[in-house]
GROMACS .gro file of C-alpha atoms in nm:
model
  173
    1MET     CA    1   1.942   1.384  -0.771
    2ARG     CA    2   1.648   1.568  -0.618
    3ALA     CA    3   1.430   1.260  -0.667
    4ALA     CA    4   1.689   1.051  -0.484
    5LEU     CA    5   1.670   1.298  -0.196
    6ALA     CA    6   1.292   1.265  -0.199
    7ILE     CA    7   1.322   0.889  -0.162
    8VAL     CA    8   1.560   0.934   0.130
    9ALA     CA    9   1.321   1.181   0.291
   10LEU     CA   10   1.030   0.941   0.246
   11LEU     CA   11   1.219   0.650   0.394
   12SER     CA   12   1.361   0.850   0.683
   13ALA     CA   13   1.033   0.969   0.833
   14SER     CA   14   1.047   0.923   1.207
   15GLN     CA   15   0.879   0.619   1.362
   16ALA     CA   16   0.629   0.844   1.544
   17GLU     CA   17   0.538   1.017   1.218
   18ALA     CA   18   0.499   0.684   1.043
   19GLN     CA   19   0.259   0.566   1.310
   20THR     CA   20   0.035   0.873   1.282
   21ARG     CA   21   0.038   0.904   0.904
   22CYS     CA   22  -0.153   0.666   0.686
   23ILE     CA   23  -0.286   0.644   0.336
   24THR     CA   24  -0.640   0.574   0.231
   25THR     CA   25  -0.744   0.290   0.005
   26PRO     CA   26  -0.771   0.519  -0.303
   27GLU     CA   27  -0.423   0.658  -0.229
   28ALA     CA   28  -0.279   0.307  -0.191
   29GLU     CA   29  -0.448   0.204  -0.515
   30ALA     CA   30  -0.292   0.504  -0.693
   31MET     CA   31   0.049   0.403  -0.562
   32ALA     CA   32  -0.009   0.046  -0.681
   33LEU     CA   33  -0.117   0.168  -1.025
   34VAL     CA   34   0.198   0.376  -1.061
   35ALA     CA   35   0.420   0.082  -0.967
   36LEU     CA   36   0.241  -0.190  -1.166
   37PRO     CA   37   0.395  -0.135  -1.512
   38ASP     CA   38   0.748  -0.171  -1.371
   39ILE     CA   39   0.647  -0.459  -1.148
   40ILE     CA   40   0.494  -0.643  -1.445
   41GLN     CA   41   0.804  -0.581  -1.657
   42GLN     CA   42   1.043  -0.688  -1.380
   43THR     CA   43   0.833  -1.000  -1.318
   44GLY     CA   44   0.869  -1.086  -1.686
   45ILE     CA   45   1.246  -1.060  -1.653
   46VAL     CA   46   1.258  -1.272  -1.336
   47CYS     CA   47   1.032  -1.532  -1.496
   48SER     CA   48   1.189  -1.530  -1.843
   49SER     CA   49   1.344  -1.875  -1.801
   50ARG     CA   50   1.020  -2.021  -1.664
   51LEU     CA   51   0.759  -1.880  -1.904
   52PRO     CA   52   0.715  -1.888  -2.281
   53ALA     CA   53   0.802  -1.573  -2.476
   54ASN     CA   54   0.432  -1.507  -2.550
   55SER     CA   55   0.344  -1.502  -2.180
   56LEU     CA   56   0.157  -1.184  -2.086
   57VAL     CA   57   0.409  -1.082  -1.818
   58ARG     CA   58   0.701  -1.128  -2.059
   59ARG     CA   59   0.556  -0.916  -2.341
   60THR     CA   60   0.678  -0.558  -2.315
   61ASP     CA   61   0.501  -0.435  -2.629
   62SER     CA   62   0.145  -0.540  -2.548
   63ASP     CA   63  -0.181  -0.348  -2.529
   64PHE     CA   64  -0.209  -0.492  -2.178
   65LEU     CA   65   0.105  -0.317  -2.057
   66ASP     CA   66   0.013   0.002  -2.245
   67ARG     CA   67  -0.317   0.017  -2.051
   68TYR     CA   68  -0.120  -0.006  -1.726
   69ARG     CA   69   0.122   0.265  -1.835
   70GLN     CA   70  -0.168   0.498  -1.920
   71ALA     CA   71  -0.336   0.422  -1.587
   72ALA     CA   72  -0.006   0.488  -1.408
   73ASP     CA   73   0.020   0.827  -1.579
   74ARG     CA   74  -0.331   0.919  -1.460
   75ALA     CA   75  -0.265   0.789  -1.107
   76TRP     CA   76   0.069   0.965  -1.056
   77PRO     CA   77  -0.069   1.294  -0.911
   78ASN     CA   78  -0.266   1.101  -0.643
   79ALA     CA   79   0.025   0.866  -0.575
   80ARG     CA   80   0.262   1.162  -0.546
   81ALA     CA   81   0.024   1.327  -0.298
   82ALA     CA   82   0.016   1.006  -0.092
   83ILE     CA   83   0.396   0.990  -0.087
   84VAL     CA   84   0.409   1.352   0.028
   85LYS     CA   85   0.148   1.275   0.293
   86LEU     CA   86   0.366   0.992   0.429
   87SER     CA   87   0.685   1.195   0.428
   88ASP     CA   88   0.723   1.571   0.424
   89PRO     CA   89   0.528   1.833   0.227
   90MET     CA   90   0.860   1.987   0.123
   91ILE     CA   91   0.937   1.693  -0.106
   92ASP     CA   92   0.637   1.765  -0.328
   93SER     CA   93   0.840   1.999  -0.545
   94LEU     CA   94   1.113   1.733  -0.573
   95LEU     CA   95   0.857   1.475  -0.682
   96GLN     CA   96   0.742   1.700  -0.964
   97SER     CA   97   1.066   1.635  -1.148
   98GLU     CA   98   1.024   1.420  -1.457
   99PHE     CA   99   1.284   1.185  -1.309
  100ALA     CA  100   1.113   1.129  -0.972
  101ARG     CA  101   0.853   0.875  -1.078
  102PRO     CA  102   1.086   0.652  -1.282
  103LEU     CA  103   1.338   0.663  -1.000
  104LEU     CA  104   1.078   0.568  -0.739
  105THR     CA  105   0.931   0.284  -0.941
  106ALA     CA  106   1.274   0.160  -1.044
  107ALA     CA  107   1.367   0.144  -0.675
  108LEU     CA  108   1.040  -0.017  -0.562
  109ALA     CA  109   0.983  -0.281  -0.831
  110PRO     CA  110   1.300  -0.485  -0.766
  111VAL     CA  111   1.226  -0.492  -0.392
  112LEU     CA  112   0.885  -0.648  -0.456
  113VAL     CA  113   0.983  -0.862  -0.752
  114GLY     CA  114   1.291  -0.985  -0.568
  115ARG     CA  115   1.055  -1.182  -0.344
  116ILE     CA  116   0.932  -1.391  -0.638
  117ASN     CA  117   1.021  -1.756  -0.623
  118PRO     CA  118   1.083  -1.861  -0.985
  119ALA     CA  119   0.882  -2.176  -0.915
  120ASP     CA  120   0.577  -1.947  -0.875
  121CYS     CA  121   0.610  -1.786  -1.220
  122GLY     CA  122   0.344  -2.011  -1.376
  123THR     CA  123   0.094  -1.920  -1.105
  124ILE     CA  124   0.177  -1.551  -1.138
  125ASP     CA  125   0.131  -1.571  -1.515
  126ARG     CA  126  -0.212  -1.736  -1.475
  127PHE     CA  127  -0.311  -1.476  -1.215
  128VAL     CA  128  -0.206  -1.185  -1.439
  129THR     CA  129  -0.378  -1.344  -1.739
  130GLN     CA  130  -0.701  -1.379  -1.538
  131LEU     CA  131  -0.683  -1.016  -1.425
  132ALA     CA  132  -0.590  -0.884  -1.772
  133PRO     CA  133  -0.950  -0.822  -1.891
  134LEU     CA  134  -1.017  -0.600  -1.589
  135PRO     CA  135  -0.939  -0.229  -1.591
  136PRO     CA  136  -0.602  -0.157  -1.424
  137ALA     CA  137  -0.783   0.024  -1.141
  138ASN     CA  138  -0.959  -0.302  -1.053
  139THR     CA  139  -0.627  -0.484  -1.039
  140ALA     CA  140  -0.488  -0.217  -0.807
  141GLY     CA  141  -0.800  -0.259  -0.593
  142VAL     CA  142  -0.746  -0.636  -0.574
  143ILE     CA  143  -0.385  -0.579  -0.469
  144VAL     CA  144  -0.472  -0.329  -0.195
  145THR     CA  145  -0.761  -0.541  -0.067
  146THR     CA  146  -0.531  -0.844  -0.054
  147LEU     CA  147  -0.264  -0.641   0.124
  148ARG     CA  148  -0.522  -0.520   0.375
  149TYR     CA  149  -0.636  -0.879   0.437
  150PHE     CA  150  -0.279  -1.005   0.487
  151LYS     CA  151  -0.200  -0.718   0.726
  152ALA     CA  152  -0.510  -0.808   0.930
  153GLU     CA  153  -0.404  -1.173   0.940
  154LYS     CA  154  -0.053  -1.074   1.047
  155ALA     CA  155  -0.202  -0.859   1.324
  156LYS     CA  156  -0.383  -1.170   1.447
  157GLY     CA  157  -0.045  -1.336   1.489
  158LYS     CA  158  -0.025  -1.534   1.168
  159ALA     CA  159   0.322  -1.568   1.017
  160ILE     CA  160   0.272  -1.364   0.701
  161ASN     CA  161   0.543  -1.163   0.529
  162VAL     CA  162   0.362  -0.854   0.403
  163PRO     CA  163   0.498  -0.508   0.315
  164ASP     CA  164   0.429  -0.259   0.593
  165LEU     CA  165   0.239   0.001   0.394
  166PRO     CA  166   0.067   0.232   0.646
  167LEU     CA  167  -0.294   0.186   0.540
  168CYS     CA  168  -0.554   0.390   0.727
  169THR     CA  169  -0.813   0.179   0.904
  170GLU     CA  170  -1.143   0.156   0.726
  171ALA     CA  171  -1.484   0.176   0.884
  172GLY     CA  172  -1.674  -0.154   0.870
  173ARG     CA  173  -1.842  -0.219   0.542
   0.00000   0.00000   0.00000
């Protein structure tokens, strides 16, 4: 129940607060790492009628998914801190519950996976298979970099549907 209240607190931050608060690339990558195991599993479910049973995204007992679960465990403290940063410091104690993380990822994964067009499952499977040899942190980096790129393109007026994660601006590289 406390974790549910934390989610409500996170989502109900005022518009002004949301505009002034942002997360850094490492914080966004930690959040992505925490969500990835559930996103991969949910993708496997959505794509179950389109992909063979031995597809990487459909296999729930693979070394691949275990690596992502371990990376998610390591990333959780940084992801939790980023969530607190975006919402209210008072929710930190709520997020320390053993139920908070599963509740958050269970709420987030269907929102993202619900956007999957089943016709794209083959492409997603190839993409995941190509990323599989990389460490999970690299995959999270690819996701955040791609998100940053799409947000920049949207800001230029391109019609791109991208989640509105409040990423801090980065100095030129």
